[in-house]
Amino acid sequence: VSRSGEFDWISQYLAPLAGPNSFALTDDAALLEVPKNQNIVVTQDAIAEGVHFLTDDRLDWVARKALRVNISDIVAKGGRPYAYSMALGVPDQWRDTDMQLFCQGLAEDQRIYDMTLTGGDTYRSPGGLTIAITMFGGVSNNRYKSRHGASAGDILIVSGCIGEAALGLQVATGALKCAEADQRQLLQAYHLPDPPLALAECVAKHATASMDISDGLMGDCRKLCTASSVAAVVDRNAIPLSAPAKRIIEQDEALWKAVLAGGDDYQVLATVAPADVDAFISLACEHDLVATQIGFIDGAESGAVALDIDGVRVSIDAESYSHF
Amino acid sequence: VSRSGEFDWISQYLAPLAGPNSFALTDDAALLEVPKNQNIVVTQDAIAEGVHFLTDDRLDWVARKALRVNISDIVAKGGRPYAYSMALGVPDQWRDTDMQLFCQGLAEDQRIYDMTLTGGDTYRSPGGLTIAITMFGGVSNNRYKSRHGASAGDILIVSGCIGEAALGLQVATGALKCAEADQRQLLQAYHLPDPPLALAECVAKHATASMDISDGLMGDCRKLCTASSVAAVVDRNAIPLSAPAKRIIEQDEALWKAVLAGGDDYQVLATVAPADVDAFISLACEHDLVATQIGFIDGAESGAVALDIDGVRVSIDAESYSHF
C-alpha cells in the first residue's frame, strides 16, 4: 500500500475528471461555463464520515452519494447539473487505492449525469473523510422554482418512492431485519440515492413550488408550507412505497415514522396547479419516472401540515430529521 | 452558554449575510448572478482546524482567513470576488457565541470586499472546525489569466511583502522570538492575510500569467514555470520584505528559507511583458498597492527556478510548502 502526495493525486486521479475550462486542475481557479439562455443554479451540500455515512461504506458509493445529494437540490429547482467543485478532506489512513476507488465513483456519476469537475481543494482531515460539493446547474430563464410559490388548491406531488433510505439506515445499523433481498434494496437506497434527473423539466414547466426531500417528507413539506405561507394535507395512503417498504410497514406500523420523518430520500416534493397535474405526471412518465399525488395545499394556516390516516386528519408536529 | 439548532443558526446568523437571489437561505439552492460582460471565475479552498489554523485562533479571524485564501485566487486570475458559498463543519463544543463571532468575521469581510453569501451547508464536524468556501468572481471577458501564459523575457512581479505569514507562524508556535511590535505584525500577517483586491485590474490588463502565492514563493514560481514551460531567475535581493522581516533575516540568515518556501503569503505572482511593466506597477500604485520586480523568465529549461544571491545563481530544488 502506498500513498502519493497531494499534487500526484490531483494529476493522476482528479485531473481526468476536469472540464475544458479547468486547465487540468493546474491553475488556481477555473472559468465557469454559463449555459446559453439559462440561469445558473448553485447549491452546496457536505457529507462527513460518521455523520452522513458510515466508516465502512464503499468509497465509490460515498463519492456518488456526495454528488447525488447535490443533484437532487438542482433537479428540485428545475435545473440540470453540469459542473461541480469539490473540497475533499482526506483521512490520514487513505492510500492510493482509496483515492482511486473514490474517483472511480465520481467518474461513474459524471458519465450518468453528464457533469465535469471545475476544481476544488484537497486537504488533510484527521477527523475523517469529508466531502463538500458545490454544484452548478442550468435552468431555463426565469424557471427556477423556489419553495415560495405554493398556493391554496395546488396538488402535492412526490417523485419516486418515499422511506426506503430511512429503512435502509435501520438495516445498516442492525435495528431492522427483513428478507435478504429486501434488505439489499433498502441498503442500496440508503447508500446510493437516485435523484430523478429528468424530473427537472416537469418542475421547470409545471411546478408552482418545489424542494428536494432530504430531511423527511413531513418536515420538508412543512418547510415548503412555511416558505409559501400555506398549509397542506398529506394522504398517508397515497404515499408511494416500494414493495419492500410496504411489506415492512405491514409487519410493523410503527415504522411509518421512519418513512414520514426519516430523511435521505433525495426525491422531489412539488406543488402543481390542478390544471397542470396531468401534464406533470405524463411528462414524468415519458421520462420513465413515477410522480404521485399525495395531497393538496389548503391555504388555511401558515406552515401547518396534517396527515390524513384512513380519512382521519391528524395534525403533525413534523419533526425534521436533522443531520446537525 | 447555549446552543441553538441548525435552522435557528441559519436564520439568525447566516441569513443576514445572504445575497438577493438566495431566498434568505430558506431554499435548497440559489441563483448565481452572472456579472454583465464578464466571465465567471470559480475557486474553492478549504481550511481545517489544526491543519490551516490553530484551535485557539480568534473565530472572526478564522472566518476572514477562510474567505481571504479564496479572494487571493480570484484576484490572481484578474477577477473581483462578488459571491461565495460556504460549507461549515461545526465542532460539537460550539455555542451560539462562537457562531456569532464567526459570522461577525464573515460580515466584516463581506463589507470590505463587497461580496454576499449564496448559500451552503452547516453540518456536525466532531473532528474540528472546517470551512470550505467556493468563491465566485467576475473577470472582464477573455481576461482570465492562467499560469500558462509566461514567455521568455517576461518580468516577474510580486505584490505586497513576502514571508511575513511564514515568520508569523513561527511566532505563533513559539519557534521564533523577536521584538513585541514585530511579533504582533507577523502574527497578524499569518492570521489575517491581506490579498491585494485592486491588483485584479493590473493582472487582467497587463499580466501574461499569474497565480496566488500560497505554498511558498519559490515552489509556486516553479509551478507557474512548469505550467508555462519556461524557467525563471529570482533575485533574492529584490524580494520585498517588511521591516520586521528584514530585521529578523539580518539576525538569522537561515530564516530566508521560511520567506522563500514558507507559504501563506496570499499575494500575487505575475509575469508581465517588459513593455507593460511600468503600466502594471503604476496602476498598482494608483490603488495604493506595491508591486515589485523580482526577476525574469529566461525560457531555457522547463520548470526550473534559479535564485540569484548577490550575483551568484543557485539552482533551487524548490520545495513547496504543502498543507497536505
XYZ file of C-alpha atoms in Angstrom:
648
model
C 0.000 0.000 0.000
C 1.343 3.395 -0.905
C 0.363 6.999 -0.606
C 1.404 9.661 -3.067
C 1.499 13.396 -2.401
C -1.337 15.838 -2.930
C -0.158 17.005 -6.337
C 0.295 13.456 -7.620
C -3.232 12.603 -6.532
C -4.560 15.656 -8.300
C -2.758 14.943 -11.567
C -3.400 11.205 -11.532
C -6.927 10.834 -10.200
C -8.681 14.201 -10.248
C -7.374 15.912 -13.394
C -9.046 13.316 -15.688
C -12.393 14.409 -14.206
C -11.911 18.101 -15.028
C -13.861 20.079 -17.609
C -12.404 22.056 -20.539
C -12.148 25.402 -18.685
C -10.276 23.984 -15.692
C -6.702 23.774 -17.069
C -6.392 20.121 -15.980
C -6.575 21.408 -12.389
C -3.144 23.064 -12.685
C -4.497 26.573 -12.113
C -5.730 28.428 -9.001
C -9.258 28.636 -10.322
C -11.406 27.855 -13.350
C -13.808 29.601 -15.667
C -17.404 28.612 -15.005
C -19.403 27.965 -18.137
C -22.674 29.908 -18.403
C -25.250 27.740 -20.201
C -26.935 29.588 -23.093
C -30.306 31.160 -22.316
C -30.237 29.677 -18.856
C -29.847 30.870 -15.302
C -27.250 29.242 -13.080
C -28.473 27.322 -10.032
C -25.856 26.851 -7.328
C -26.050 24.606 -4.261
C -23.575 23.190 -1.750
C -24.002 20.139 0.473
C -21.284 18.473 2.508
C -21.229 14.922 3.860
C -18.944 13.729 6.663
C -17.838 10.323 7.893
C -19.785 9.154 10.937
C -22.456 11.800 10.371
C -23.852 11.240 6.855
C -22.209 7.924 6.020
C -20.583 5.070 7.890
C -16.839 4.458 8.105
C -17.072 1.103 6.326
C -19.178 2.340 3.416
C -17.839 1.674 -0.080
C -15.779 4.702 -1.107
C -17.073 4.787 -4.677
C -20.621 4.927 -3.312
C -19.681 7.617 -0.796
C -18.357 9.705 -3.693
C -21.545 9.173 -5.661
C -23.717 9.978 -2.639
C -21.804 13.238 -2.174
C -22.715 14.180 -5.751
C -26.283 12.916 -5.643
C -27.357 14.793 -2.515
C -26.491 17.915 -4.514
C -28.045 16.735 -7.775
C -31.408 16.371 -6.042
C -31.257 20.034 -4.974
C -30.552 21.208 -8.519
C -33.279 18.993 -10.005
C -35.814 20.172 -7.416
C -35.236 23.742 -8.614
C -35.956 22.724 -12.211
C -32.298 22.607 -13.198
C -29.892 20.173 -14.820
C -26.471 19.803 -13.182
C -23.472 20.378 -15.455
C -20.459 21.017 -13.218
C -19.257 20.796 -9.640
C -16.381 21.853 -7.412
C -15.141 19.588 -4.601
C -13.338 20.204 -1.308
C -12.059 16.793 -0.223
C -10.895 16.276 3.362
C -8.738 13.148 3.255
C -8.204 10.956 6.349
C -4.594 10.179 7.263
C -5.062 6.458 6.636
C -6.073 6.845 2.969
C -3.814 5.181 0.431
C -3.665 5.470 -3.361
C -6.191 2.661 -3.762
C -8.722 4.559 -1.627
C -8.321 7.705 -3.703
C -8.612 5.662 -6.878
C -11.829 3.928 -5.799
C -13.335 7.224 -4.648
C -12.563 8.857 -8.004
C -13.999 5.871 -9.889
C -17.285 6.673 -8.183
C -17.060 10.316 -9.242
C -16.266 9.302 -12.822
C -19.196 6.887 -12.953
C -21.686 9.553 -11.890
C -20.112 12.193 -14.130
C -20.995 9.880 -17.041
C -24.521 9.199 -15.802
C -25.360 12.830 -15.071
C -23.161 14.488 -17.721
C -21.107 16.724 -15.440
C -17.475 17.778 -15.140
C -15.285 18.844 -12.225
C -14.347 22.550 -12.198
C -11.731 22.251 -9.449
C -11.551 22.469 -5.696
C -9.221 21.543 -2.917
C -7.799 18.501 -1.135
C -6.622 18.800 2.452
C -5.744 16.666 5.476
C -8.779 15.777 7.579
C -7.585 13.866 10.653
C -11.211 13.731 11.902
C -12.363 11.598 8.962
C -13.403 11.817 5.320
C -15.342 14.990 4.478
C -16.677 15.922 1.044
C -18.115 19.377 0.324
C -19.569 19.618 -3.163
C -20.661 22.877 -4.763
C -22.821 22.048 -7.769
C -23.885 24.150 -10.735
C -26.995 23.582 -12.830
C -28.686 25.284 -15.727
C -32.369 26.189 -15.509
C -34.387 27.786 -18.298
C -34.573 31.562 -17.833
C -36.995 32.516 -15.056
C -37.959 28.875 -14.462
C -36.113 28.411 -11.169
C -38.674 27.060 -8.702
C -38.253 28.025 -5.083
C -40.224 26.801 -2.082
C -42.173 30.019 -2.044
C -44.759 29.675 -4.819
C -47.362 27.214 -3.497
C -50.947 28.444 -3.196
C -54.286 27.092 -1.981
C -55.674 24.380 -4.235
C -52.290 23.231 -5.568
C -51.698 19.495 -5.634
C -48.746 17.944 -3.750
C -46.694 15.593 -5.892
C -43.660 13.464 -4.968
C -41.276 11.621 -7.250
C -40.181 8.014 -6.764
C -40.777 6.107 -3.513
C -40.513 7.503 -0.007
C -38.905 5.984 3.078
C -36.605 3.363 1.586
C -33.387 5.125 2.636
C -34.589 5.675 6.212
C -35.469 1.987 6.499
C -32.124 1.162 4.838
C -30.271 3.100 7.540
C -32.042 0.959 10.151
C -30.909 -2.152 8.256
C -27.340 -0.780 8.135
C -27.236 -0.178 11.884
C -28.824 -3.563 12.635
C -32.034 -2.089 14.053
C -34.214 -3.622 11.317
C -34.232 -7.184 9.979
C -36.194 -8.429 6.974
C -35.868 -10.720 3.953
C -32.387 -10.569 2.459
C -33.443 -9.266 -0.951
C -35.476 -6.527 0.739
C -32.515 -5.618 2.957
C -30.289 -5.298 -0.105
C -32.728 -2.975 -1.861
C -33.193 -0.780 1.217
C -29.458 -0.609 1.877
C -28.840 0.456 -1.689
C -31.450 3.200 -1.373
C -29.614 4.482 1.706
C -26.129 4.286 0.231
C -26.884 5.379 -3.307
C -29.821 7.777 -3.624
C -31.356 8.036 -7.092
C -32.379 11.661 -7.709
C -34.855 11.924 -10.615
C -32.757 13.872 -13.125
C -35.363 14.114 -15.868
C -37.966 15.468 -13.442
C -36.208 18.838 -13.726
C -38.176 19.505 -16.912
C -41.530 18.801 -15.208
C -40.623 21.087 -12.310
C -39.429 23.898 -14.571
C -42.528 23.697 -16.771
C -45.321 22.930 -14.345
C -44.484 23.315 -10.640
C -45.523 26.317 -8.560
C -43.031 25.424 -5.789
C -40.565 22.590 -5.327
C -37.879 21.244 -2.994
C -35.867 18.099 -2.512
C -36.846 15.708 0.274
C -33.716 15.159 2.321
C -34.751 15.643 5.953
C -38.002 13.637 5.968
C -41.199 14.054 3.949
C -43.356 15.641 6.646
C -40.748 18.058 7.955
C -39.724 19.110 4.476
C -43.363 19.565 3.488
C -43.748 21.855 6.463
C -40.748 23.892 5.330
C -42.317 24.346 1.905
C -45.609 25.373 3.524
C -43.875 27.843 5.828
C -41.968 29.376 2.907
C -45.214 29.719 0.915
C -47.399 30.746 3.897
C -49.865 27.952 3.276
C -50.898 24.668 4.902
C -51.060 21.151 3.474
C -52.882 17.867 3.883
C -50.963 14.672 3.073
C -52.901 11.440 2.477
C -50.832 8.695 4.099
C -52.445 6.021 1.914
C -51.254 7.848 -1.191
C -47.568 7.987 -0.245
C -45.705 5.825 -2.761
C -43.892 2.920 -1.091
C -41.624 0.343 -2.676
C -42.573 -3.328 -2.322
C -40.035 -3.974 0.484
C -41.151 -0.867 2.379
C -44.801 -1.955 2.026
C -44.030 -5.403 3.423
C -42.127 -3.959 6.383
C -44.846 -1.418 7.226
C -47.467 -4.174 7.115
C -45.459 -6.071 9.719
C -44.804 -3.054 11.935
C -46.962 0.069 11.621
C -44.563 1.964 13.918
C -42.113 2.151 11.021
C -44.362 4.726 9.359
C -42.382 7.149 11.480
C -39.182 6.322 9.593
C -40.979 6.685 6.270
C -42.581 10.022 7.138
C -39.736 11.649 9.051
C -36.633 9.588 8.317
C -34.946 11.562 5.575
C -32.358 10.761 2.894
C -34.995 10.275 0.170
C -33.465 12.777 -2.265
C -36.698 12.769 -4.232
C -38.677 15.872 -5.211
C -41.725 17.370 -3.474
C -43.533 19.753 -5.824
C -46.770 21.695 -5.820
C -48.681 21.902 -9.090
C -51.843 23.787 -10.045
C -54.719 21.311 -10.598
C -54.880 22.109 -14.327
C -51.222 21.110 -14.770
C -51.156 17.896 -12.752
C -51.867 15.583 -15.694
C -49.206 17.278 -17.810
C -46.660 17.000 -14.977
C -47.335 13.321 -14.380
C -47.400 12.347 -18.071
C -44.170 14.216 -18.773
C -42.551 12.370 -15.851
C -43.936 9.131 -17.243
C -42.389 9.858 -20.661
C -39.040 10.003 -18.853
C -39.762 6.666 -17.105
C -40.226 8.436 -13.787
C -43.069 7.950 -11.333
C -44.760 11.055 -9.935
C -47.556 10.591 -7.417
C -50.232 12.902 -5.974
C -50.041 12.688 -2.190
C -52.193 15.593 -1.035
C -53.034 19.218 -1.520
C -52.431 22.762 -0.298
C -55.370 24.096 1.676
C -54.160 27.575 2.483
C -55.779 27.617 5.899
C -52.949 28.052 8.338
C -49.399 29.071 7.732
C -46.911 26.220 7.808
C -49.204 23.534 9.218
C -49.184 20.033 7.757
C -51.928 17.499 8.528
C -51.681 13.790 7.834
C -54.833 12.056 6.619
C -54.831 8.497 8.006
C -57.711 6.467 6.593
C -59.940 9.536 6.455
C -58.969 10.962 9.850
C -56.847 14.108 9.804
C -54.065 14.184 12.361
C -52.184 17.393 12.974
C -48.491 16.587 12.729
C -45.804 18.280 14.760
C -43.476 17.291 11.964
C -40.026 16.685 13.310
C -37.404 17.262 10.709
C -34.629 14.716 10.770
C -31.588 16.896 11.146
C -28.072 15.838 10.276
C -26.851 18.565 12.582
C -23.847 29.315 27.255
C -26.444 27.956 24.891
C -26.587 26.250 21.568
C -29.467 26.613 19.144
C -30.378 24.191 16.364
C -29.083 24.284 12.802
C -32.096 26.113 11.400
C -32.006 28.774 14.116
C -28.338 29.396 13.405
C -29.061 29.722 9.725
C -31.920 32.184 10.182
C -30.241 34.213 12.930
C -26.588 34.393 11.890
C -26.231 33.313 8.266
C -29.383 34.623 6.559
C -28.369 38.281 7.136
C -25.248 37.566 5.049
C -27.190 36.257 2.033
C -27.495 37.968 -1.328
C -30.729 38.915 -3.102
C -31.062 35.677 -5.126
C -30.660 33.372 -2.141
C -34.179 33.499 -0.628
C -32.766 34.327 2.832
C -31.230 30.823 2.802
C -34.664 29.197 3.069
C -34.372 27.405 -0.282
C -32.400 24.332 -1.441
C -30.249 26.392 -3.754
C -29.772 29.899 -5.120
C -29.499 31.664 -8.431
C -25.949 32.729 -9.208
C -25.681 36.208 -10.636
C -23.759 36.477 -13.926
C -21.880 39.802 -13.992
C -22.512 41.746 -17.214
C -19.875 41.368 -19.945
C -17.762 39.284 -17.622
C -16.684 35.686 -17.315
C -17.188 33.883 -14.007
C -14.091 32.732 -12.129
C -14.735 29.963 -9.604
C -12.375 28.633 -6.950
C -12.694 26.533 -3.802
C -10.312 26.363 -0.856
C -10.998 24.704 2.479
C -9.282 25.354 5.802
C -9.377 22.967 8.760
C -8.609 23.317 12.462
C -5.166 22.010 13.380
C -4.098 21.974 9.715
C -4.537 25.534 8.406
C -5.255 27.345 11.648
C -4.778 26.752 15.344
C -7.518 25.721 17.776
C -7.195 28.906 19.845
C -7.287 31.311 16.892
C -9.911 34.071 17.036
C -13.016 32.755 15.272
C -13.766 36.011 13.454
C -10.242 35.957 12.012
C -10.586 32.280 11.071
C -13.748 33.172 9.137
C -11.973 36.022 7.379
C -8.946 33.842 6.587
C -11.283 31.269 5.030
C -12.603 33.981 2.713
C -9.262 35.630 2.014
C -7.419 32.490 0.903
C -10.077 32.298 -1.818
C -10.062 36.010 -2.622
C -6.350 35.801 -3.459
C -7.085 33.077 -6.033
C -9.772 35.171 -7.727
C -7.615 38.310 -7.734
C -4.637 36.398 -9.155
C -6.804 35.420 -12.135
C -7.688 39.076 -12.770
C -11.128 38.801 -11.168
C -13.131 40.609 -8.482
C -14.969 38.392 -5.995
C -18.713 39.024 -5.659
C -20.248 35.962 -4.001
C -19.375 32.800 -2.135
C -20.936 29.588 -0.885
C -19.847 28.040 2.427
C -19.876 24.503 3.833
C -19.327 24.911 7.562
C -18.345 21.890 9.663
C -19.167 22.865 13.240
C -17.393 21.288 16.243
C -19.634 19.800 18.938
C -18.426 22.293 21.546
C -19.532 25.401 19.593
C -22.129 27.584 21.281
C -24.203 30.470 19.949
C -21.490 32.972 20.872
C -18.959 31.077 18.729
C -21.280 31.074 15.731
C -21.993 34.755 16.278
C -18.315 35.730 16.421
C -17.532 33.629 13.346
C -20.328 35.302 11.373
C -19.185 38.766 12.505
C -15.916 37.991 10.749
C -17.737 36.982 7.581
C -19.844 40.145 7.692
C -16.787 42.352 8.170
C -15.050 40.942 5.097
C -18.256 40.975 3.038
C -18.270 44.736 3.598
C -14.584 45.162 2.785
C -14.665 43.031 -0.370
C -18.275 43.687 -1.438
C -19.495 40.098 -1.542
C -22.629 38.216 -0.497
C -23.287 34.649 0.619
C -25.171 32.490 -1.912
C -25.845 29.605 0.478
C -24.187 26.405 1.550
C -24.433 23.870 4.297
C -23.772 23.500 8.014
C -23.023 20.081 9.457
C -21.582 18.416 12.555
C -17.810 18.067 12.428
C -16.649 16.142 15.515
C -13.048 16.311 14.204
C -12.920 20.118 14.453
C -13.945 23.270 12.642
C -13.782 23.004 8.844
C -14.685 25.744 6.381
C -14.931 25.058 2.638
C -15.550 28.227 0.647
C -16.462 28.252 -3.021
C -15.946 31.760 -4.350
C -17.195 33.471 -7.487
C -15.537 36.383 -9.207
C -16.128 38.411 -12.332
C -13.298 38.936 -14.820
C -13.544 41.040 -17.979
C -14.306 38.841 -20.985
C -11.258 36.861 -22.104
C -9.066 38.495 -19.459
C -8.798 35.472 -17.144
C -5.077 34.931 -16.556
C -3.927 31.358 -16.017
C -0.454 30.123 -15.064
C 0.164 29.109 -18.650
C 0.971 32.322 -20.497
C 4.501 33.267 -19.377
C 7.190 33.515 -22.052
C 10.920 34.231 -22.220
C 11.767 37.837 -21.407
C 8.708 38.449 -19.219
C 9.354 40.173 -15.917
C 8.368 38.507 -12.614
C 6.353 40.775 -10.349
C 5.008 40.153 -6.836
C 2.511 42.174 -4.863
C 2.964 43.240 -1.241
C 5.639 41.739 1.006
C 6.742 38.116 1.083
C 7.420 35.857 4.069
C 5.619 37.665 6.882
C 2.997 34.943 7.368
C 5.580 32.143 7.425
C 7.557 34.024 10.074
C 4.273 34.724 11.886
C 3.522 31.006 12.064
C 6.909 30.513 13.741
C 5.999 33.224 16.229
C 2.621 31.542 16.847
C 4.217 28.161 17.554
C 6.911 29.724 19.750
C 9.786 28.846 17.406
C 10.661 32.480 16.745
C 11.084 35.341 19.218
C 11.581 38.995 18.326
C 10.530 42.483 19.424
C 6.914 42.561 20.566
C 5.682 45.015 17.922
C 7.335 42.897 15.215
C 5.747 39.747 16.635
C 2.327 41.398 16.536
C 2.724 42.419 12.890
C 3.967 38.964 11.824
C 1.201 37.189 13.738
C -1.400 39.375 12.082
C 0.038 38.571 8.655
C -0.312 34.861 9.465
C -3.819 35.071 10.891
C -5.293 37.635 8.538
C -3.809 37.623 5.047
C -4.372 40.773 3.012
C -4.955 39.799 -0.628
C -4.455 42.795 -2.956
C -8.010 43.223 -4.269
C -7.328 46.135 -6.611
C -4.437 44.294 -8.237
C -7.041 42.311 -10.208
C -7.218 45.164 -12.702
C -3.437 45.164 -13.251
C -3.443 41.411 -13.782
C -6.401 41.482 -16.163
C -4.909 44.332 -18.207
C -1.186 43.608 -18.218
C -0.162 40.129 -16.991
C 0.771 37.262 -19.290
C 0.406 34.692 -16.483
C -0.499 34.953 -12.824
C -1.107 32.909 -9.687
C -1.529 33.451 -5.985
C 1.383 32.686 -3.680
C 0.029 30.325 -1.047
C 2.511 27.450 -0.836
C 5.773 29.433 -0.814
C 7.242 31.839 -3.362
C 9.856 29.543 -4.882
C 7.620 26.472 -5.149
C 4.750 28.469 -6.562
C 7.074 30.159 -9.043
C 8.151 26.722 -10.172
C 4.517 25.714 -10.688
C 3.962 28.760 -12.895
C 7.129 27.941 -14.867
C 6.095 24.315 -15.290
C 2.632 25.337 -16.492
C 4.174 27.785 -18.988
C 7.099 25.516 -19.981
C 9.656 28.172 -19.130
C 12.318 28.796 -16.480
C 12.825 31.735 -14.144
C 15.515 33.595 -12.259
C 14.543 35.254 -8.970
C 16.811 37.931 -7.480
C 16.790 37.344 -3.731
C 17.837 40.932 -3.030
C 14.760 42.189 -4.892
C 12.211 40.221 -2.878
C 10.116 42.766 -0.960
C 10.361 42.291 2.789
C 8.519 44.160 5.516
C 10.588 45.984 8.129
C 10.136 43.245 10.796
C 11.027 40.519 8.289
C 14.152 42.458 7.263
C 15.261 42.816 10.878
C 14.760 39.096 11.557
C 16.605 37.993 8.427
C 19.527 40.248 9.318
C 19.765 38.469 12.661
C 19.408 34.968 11.216
C 20.040 34.343 7.506
C 18.635 30.794 7.860
C 15.163 32.307 8.026
C 15.368 33.072 4.306
C 14.058 29.534 3.977
C 10.775 30.489 5.659
C 10.478 33.562 3.451
C 11.196 31.687 0.216
C 9.317 28.444 0.895
C 7.056 29.099 3.874
C 3.722 29.830 2.291
C 0.551 31.642 3.381
C 1.512 34.898 1.632
C -1.710 35.165 -0.401
C -0.061 37.763 -2.586
C 0.110 37.625 -6.390
C 2.975 36.412 -8.581
C 2.543 37.680 -12.137
C 4.572 37.713 -15.316
C 4.437 40.851 -17.439
C 5.963 41.675 -20.835
C 8.795 44.236 -20.409
C 6.835 46.921 -22.282
C 3.935 46.639 -19.795
C 5.881 46.582 -16.536
C 5.704 50.331 -15.917
C 1.973 50.397 -16.618
C 1.398 47.441 -14.248
C 3.381 48.998 -11.423
C 1.906 52.494 -11.798
C -1.640 51.141 -11.923
C -0.941 49.166 -8.734
C 0.475 52.353 -7.210
C -2.705 54.280 -8.100
C -4.559 51.713 -5.996
C -2.082 52.169 -3.106
C -0.587 48.748 -3.754
C 3.067 47.868 -4.020
C 4.190 45.723 -6.950
C 7.850 44.767 -7.187
C 10.016 43.273 -9.956
C 11.804 40.240 -8.533
C 13.220 38.526 -11.594
C 12.550 37.371 -15.110
C 11.586 34.439 -17.293
C 14.546 33.068 -19.235
C 12.874 30.306 -21.174
C 15.858 27.990 -21.008
C 14.638 24.940 -19.190
C 11.129 23.842 -18.423
C 10.038 24.422 -14.852
C 13.430 25.331 -13.382
C 13.781 28.228 -10.989
C 17.158 29.714 -10.051
C 17.770 32.044 -7.139
C 20.239 34.858 -7.664
C 22.031 35.508 -4.356
C 24.296 38.544 -4.555
C 25.076 37.817 -8.197
C 25.527 34.060 -7.817
C 22.824 31.875 -9.345
C 21.806 28.915 -7.233
C 19.612 26.241 -8.719
C 16.726 25.715 -6.318
C 15.052 22.403 -5.750
C 12.085 24.451 -4.651
C 10.152 22.643 -2.023
C 6.558 23.641 -1.988
C 5.134 24.024 1.480
C 2.172 21.696 1.348
C -0.782 21.823 3.715
C -1.450 18.230 2.792
